[in-house]
CSV table of C-alpha atoms in Angstrom, one decimal:
chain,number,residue,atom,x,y,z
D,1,UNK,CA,85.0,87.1,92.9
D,2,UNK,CA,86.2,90.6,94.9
D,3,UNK,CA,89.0,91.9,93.2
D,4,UNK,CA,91.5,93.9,95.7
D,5,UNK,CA,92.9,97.5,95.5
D,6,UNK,CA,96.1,97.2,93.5
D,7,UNK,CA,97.6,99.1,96.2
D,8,UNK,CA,101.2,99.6,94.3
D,9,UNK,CA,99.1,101.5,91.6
D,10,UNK,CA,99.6,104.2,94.5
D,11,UNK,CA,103.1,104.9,94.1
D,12,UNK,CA,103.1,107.0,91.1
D,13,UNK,CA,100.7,109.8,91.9
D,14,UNK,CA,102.6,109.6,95.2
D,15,UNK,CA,106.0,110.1,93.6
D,16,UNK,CA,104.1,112.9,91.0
D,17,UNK,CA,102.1,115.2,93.0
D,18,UNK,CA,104.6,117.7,95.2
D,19,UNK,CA,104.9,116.1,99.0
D,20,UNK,CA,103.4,119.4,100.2
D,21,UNK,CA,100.4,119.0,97.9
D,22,UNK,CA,100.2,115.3,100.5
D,23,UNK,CA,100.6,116.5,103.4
D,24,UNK,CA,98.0,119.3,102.9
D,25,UNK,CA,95.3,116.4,101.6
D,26,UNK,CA,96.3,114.2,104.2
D,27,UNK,CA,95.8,116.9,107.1
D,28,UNK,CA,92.0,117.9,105.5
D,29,UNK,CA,91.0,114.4,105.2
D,30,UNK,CA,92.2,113.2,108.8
D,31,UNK,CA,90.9,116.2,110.3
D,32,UNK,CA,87.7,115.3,108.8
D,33,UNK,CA,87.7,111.9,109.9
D,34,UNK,CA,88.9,113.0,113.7
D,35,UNK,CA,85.5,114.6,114.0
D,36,UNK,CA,83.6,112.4,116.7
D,37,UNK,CA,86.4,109.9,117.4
D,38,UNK,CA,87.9,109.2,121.2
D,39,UNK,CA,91.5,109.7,119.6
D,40,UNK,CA,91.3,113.9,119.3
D,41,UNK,CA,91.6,113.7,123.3
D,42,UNK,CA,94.8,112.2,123.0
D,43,UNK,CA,96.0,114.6,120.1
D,44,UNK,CA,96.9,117.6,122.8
D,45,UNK,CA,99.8,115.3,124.1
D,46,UNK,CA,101.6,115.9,120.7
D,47,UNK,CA,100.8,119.0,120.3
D,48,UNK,CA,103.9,121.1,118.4
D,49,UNK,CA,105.3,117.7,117.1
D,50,UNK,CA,105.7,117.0,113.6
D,51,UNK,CA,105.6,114.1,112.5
D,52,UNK,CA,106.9,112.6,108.9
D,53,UNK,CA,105.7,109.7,106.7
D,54,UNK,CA,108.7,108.3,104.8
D,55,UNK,CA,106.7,106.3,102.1
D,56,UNK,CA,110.3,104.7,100.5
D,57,UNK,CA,109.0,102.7,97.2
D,58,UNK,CA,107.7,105.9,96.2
D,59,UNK,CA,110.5,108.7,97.1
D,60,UNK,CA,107.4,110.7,99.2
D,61,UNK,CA,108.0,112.7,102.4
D,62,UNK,CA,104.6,113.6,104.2
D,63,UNK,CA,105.2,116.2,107.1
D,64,UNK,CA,102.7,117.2,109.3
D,65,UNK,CA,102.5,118.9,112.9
D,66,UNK,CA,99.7,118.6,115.0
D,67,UNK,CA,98.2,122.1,116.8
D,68,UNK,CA,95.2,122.0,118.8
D,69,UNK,CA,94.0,118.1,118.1
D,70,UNK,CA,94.5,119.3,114.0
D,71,UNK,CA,96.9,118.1,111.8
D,72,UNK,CA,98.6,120.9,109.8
D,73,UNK,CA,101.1,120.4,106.8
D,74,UNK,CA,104.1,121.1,108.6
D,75,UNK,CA,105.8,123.2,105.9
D,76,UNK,CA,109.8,123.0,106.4
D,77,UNK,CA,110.4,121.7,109.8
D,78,UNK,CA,112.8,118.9,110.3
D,79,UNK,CA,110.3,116.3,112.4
D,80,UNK,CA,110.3,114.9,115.9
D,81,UNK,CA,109.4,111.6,114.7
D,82,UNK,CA,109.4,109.9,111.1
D,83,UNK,CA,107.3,107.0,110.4
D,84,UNK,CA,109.1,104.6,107.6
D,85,UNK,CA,107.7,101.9,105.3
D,86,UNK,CA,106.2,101.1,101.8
D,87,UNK,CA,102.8,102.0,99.8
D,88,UNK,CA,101.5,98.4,101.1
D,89,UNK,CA,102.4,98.4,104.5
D,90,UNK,CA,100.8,102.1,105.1
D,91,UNK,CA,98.0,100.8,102.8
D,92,UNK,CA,97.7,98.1,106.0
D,93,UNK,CA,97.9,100.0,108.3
D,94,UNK,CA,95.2,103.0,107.4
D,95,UNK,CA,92.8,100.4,106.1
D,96,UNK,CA,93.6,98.6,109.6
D,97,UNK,CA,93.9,95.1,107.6
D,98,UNK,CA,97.2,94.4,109.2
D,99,UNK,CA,97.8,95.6,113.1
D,100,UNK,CA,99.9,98.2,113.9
D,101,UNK,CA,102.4,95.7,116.7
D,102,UNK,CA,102.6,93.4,113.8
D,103,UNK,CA,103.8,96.1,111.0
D,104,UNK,CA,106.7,97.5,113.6
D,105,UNK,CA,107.5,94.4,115.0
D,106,UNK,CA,108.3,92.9,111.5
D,107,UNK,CA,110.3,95.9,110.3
D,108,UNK,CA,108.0,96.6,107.9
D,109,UNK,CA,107.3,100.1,109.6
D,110,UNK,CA,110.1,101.6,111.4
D,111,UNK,CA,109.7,104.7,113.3
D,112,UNK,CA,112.9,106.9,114.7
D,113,UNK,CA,112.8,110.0,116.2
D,114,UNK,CA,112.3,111.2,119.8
D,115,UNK,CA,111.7,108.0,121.7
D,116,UNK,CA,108.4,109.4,123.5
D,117,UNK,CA,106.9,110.6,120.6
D,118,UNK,CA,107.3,107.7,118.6
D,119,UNK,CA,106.0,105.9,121.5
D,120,UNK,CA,102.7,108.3,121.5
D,121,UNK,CA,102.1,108.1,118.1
D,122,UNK,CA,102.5,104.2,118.2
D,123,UNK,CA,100.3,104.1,121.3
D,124,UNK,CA,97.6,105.9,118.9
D,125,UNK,CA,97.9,103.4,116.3
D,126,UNK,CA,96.9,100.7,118.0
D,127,UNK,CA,94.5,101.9,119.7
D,128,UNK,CA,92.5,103.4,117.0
D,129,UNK,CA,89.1,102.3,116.3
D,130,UNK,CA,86.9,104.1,114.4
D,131,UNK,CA,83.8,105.1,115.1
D,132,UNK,CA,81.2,105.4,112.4
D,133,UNK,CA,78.3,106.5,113.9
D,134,UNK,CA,80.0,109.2,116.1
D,135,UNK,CA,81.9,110.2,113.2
D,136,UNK,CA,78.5,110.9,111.5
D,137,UNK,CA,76.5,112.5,114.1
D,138,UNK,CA,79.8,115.2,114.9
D,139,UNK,CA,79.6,115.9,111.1
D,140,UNK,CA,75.4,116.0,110.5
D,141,UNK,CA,74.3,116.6,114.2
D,142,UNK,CA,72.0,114.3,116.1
D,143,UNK,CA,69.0,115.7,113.9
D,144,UNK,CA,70.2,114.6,110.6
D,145,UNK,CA,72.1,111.2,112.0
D,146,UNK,CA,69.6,109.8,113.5
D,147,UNK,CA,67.6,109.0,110.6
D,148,UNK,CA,70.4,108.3,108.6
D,149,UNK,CA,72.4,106.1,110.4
D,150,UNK,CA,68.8,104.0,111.3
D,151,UNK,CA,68.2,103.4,107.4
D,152,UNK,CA,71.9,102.7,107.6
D,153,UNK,CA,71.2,99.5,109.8
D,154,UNK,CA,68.1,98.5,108.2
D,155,UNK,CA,70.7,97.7,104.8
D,156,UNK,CA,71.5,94.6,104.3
D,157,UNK,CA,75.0,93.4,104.9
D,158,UNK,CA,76.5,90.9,103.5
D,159,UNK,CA,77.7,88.5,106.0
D,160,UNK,CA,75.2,90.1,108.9
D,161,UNK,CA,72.3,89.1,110.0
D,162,UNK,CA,70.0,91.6,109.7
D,163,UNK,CA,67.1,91.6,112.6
D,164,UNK,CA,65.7,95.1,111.1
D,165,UNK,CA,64.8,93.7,107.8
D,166,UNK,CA,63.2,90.1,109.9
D,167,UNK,CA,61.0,92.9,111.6
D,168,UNK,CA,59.9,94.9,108.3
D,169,UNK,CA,58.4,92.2,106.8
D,170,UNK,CA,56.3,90.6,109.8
């Protein structure tokens, strides 16, 4: 039986830790992540804006600006575009178990702001889609991700067939 992330658990470390202390983990991890992925060539288009999460269930205010495809914490800039909605609906929409359309057009997200920002930044949502394997050869190099990311697909899977493993064992 898979037990799920107890997602509202969230809310207190998020009302706890200082918004600023948020926005400055938020920008390291998503830098991190942006490393490899199509989406950095769109970044440039918003480049100045800052943009706020307002996560409402949990009183948190996440501010960040985006300067040459990184995200910065934006320190005390009012923002060009704020991005509204609860721990669970954020929760869908950065573990991509809900699409983004189907979060705004539900009210469950609302974003407000400069219209063409918003618009951008919407855009981005849904178009995101990660890219594992050029995440890890940007962050190991072609040298070190190669062999890793083969082992990678000889794991088994659950759910996957697994035509690496067939071949091992002829």
């Amino acid at each position: 039986m898979s037990r799920s992330f107890p997602v509202s658990a969230l809310r207190l470390p998020l009302r706890a830790i200082p918004d600023r202390v948020h926005a400055a983990m938020l920008a390291r991890v998503f830098n991190h992540l942006l490393r490899g992925q199509n989406i950095g060539a769109r970044l440039p288009a918003l480049d100045g804006k800052t943009i706020r999460l307002a996560i409402t269930d949990a009183a948190c205010r996440i501010d960040f600006t985006i300067r040459a495809g990184r995200l910065l914490p934006a320190g005390n800039r009012d923002p060009d575009v704020v991005i509204r909605g609860r721990v669970e609906d954020f929760w869908q929409l950065a573990t991509r178990a809900e699409d983004p359309d189907t979060l705004f057009f539900q009210r469950r997200l609302g974003i407000e702001g400069d219209t063409a920002t918003g618009l951008h930044v919407k855009n981005l949502l849904d178009a995101l889609d990660y890219d594992l394997e050029a995440h890890v050869r940007a962050v190991l190099g072609e040298r070190l991700a190669g062999p890793l990311l083969g082992l990678l697909r000889r794991l088994p899977v659950p759910g996957r067939r697994n035509s690496s493993s067939e071949s091992i064992s002829k």
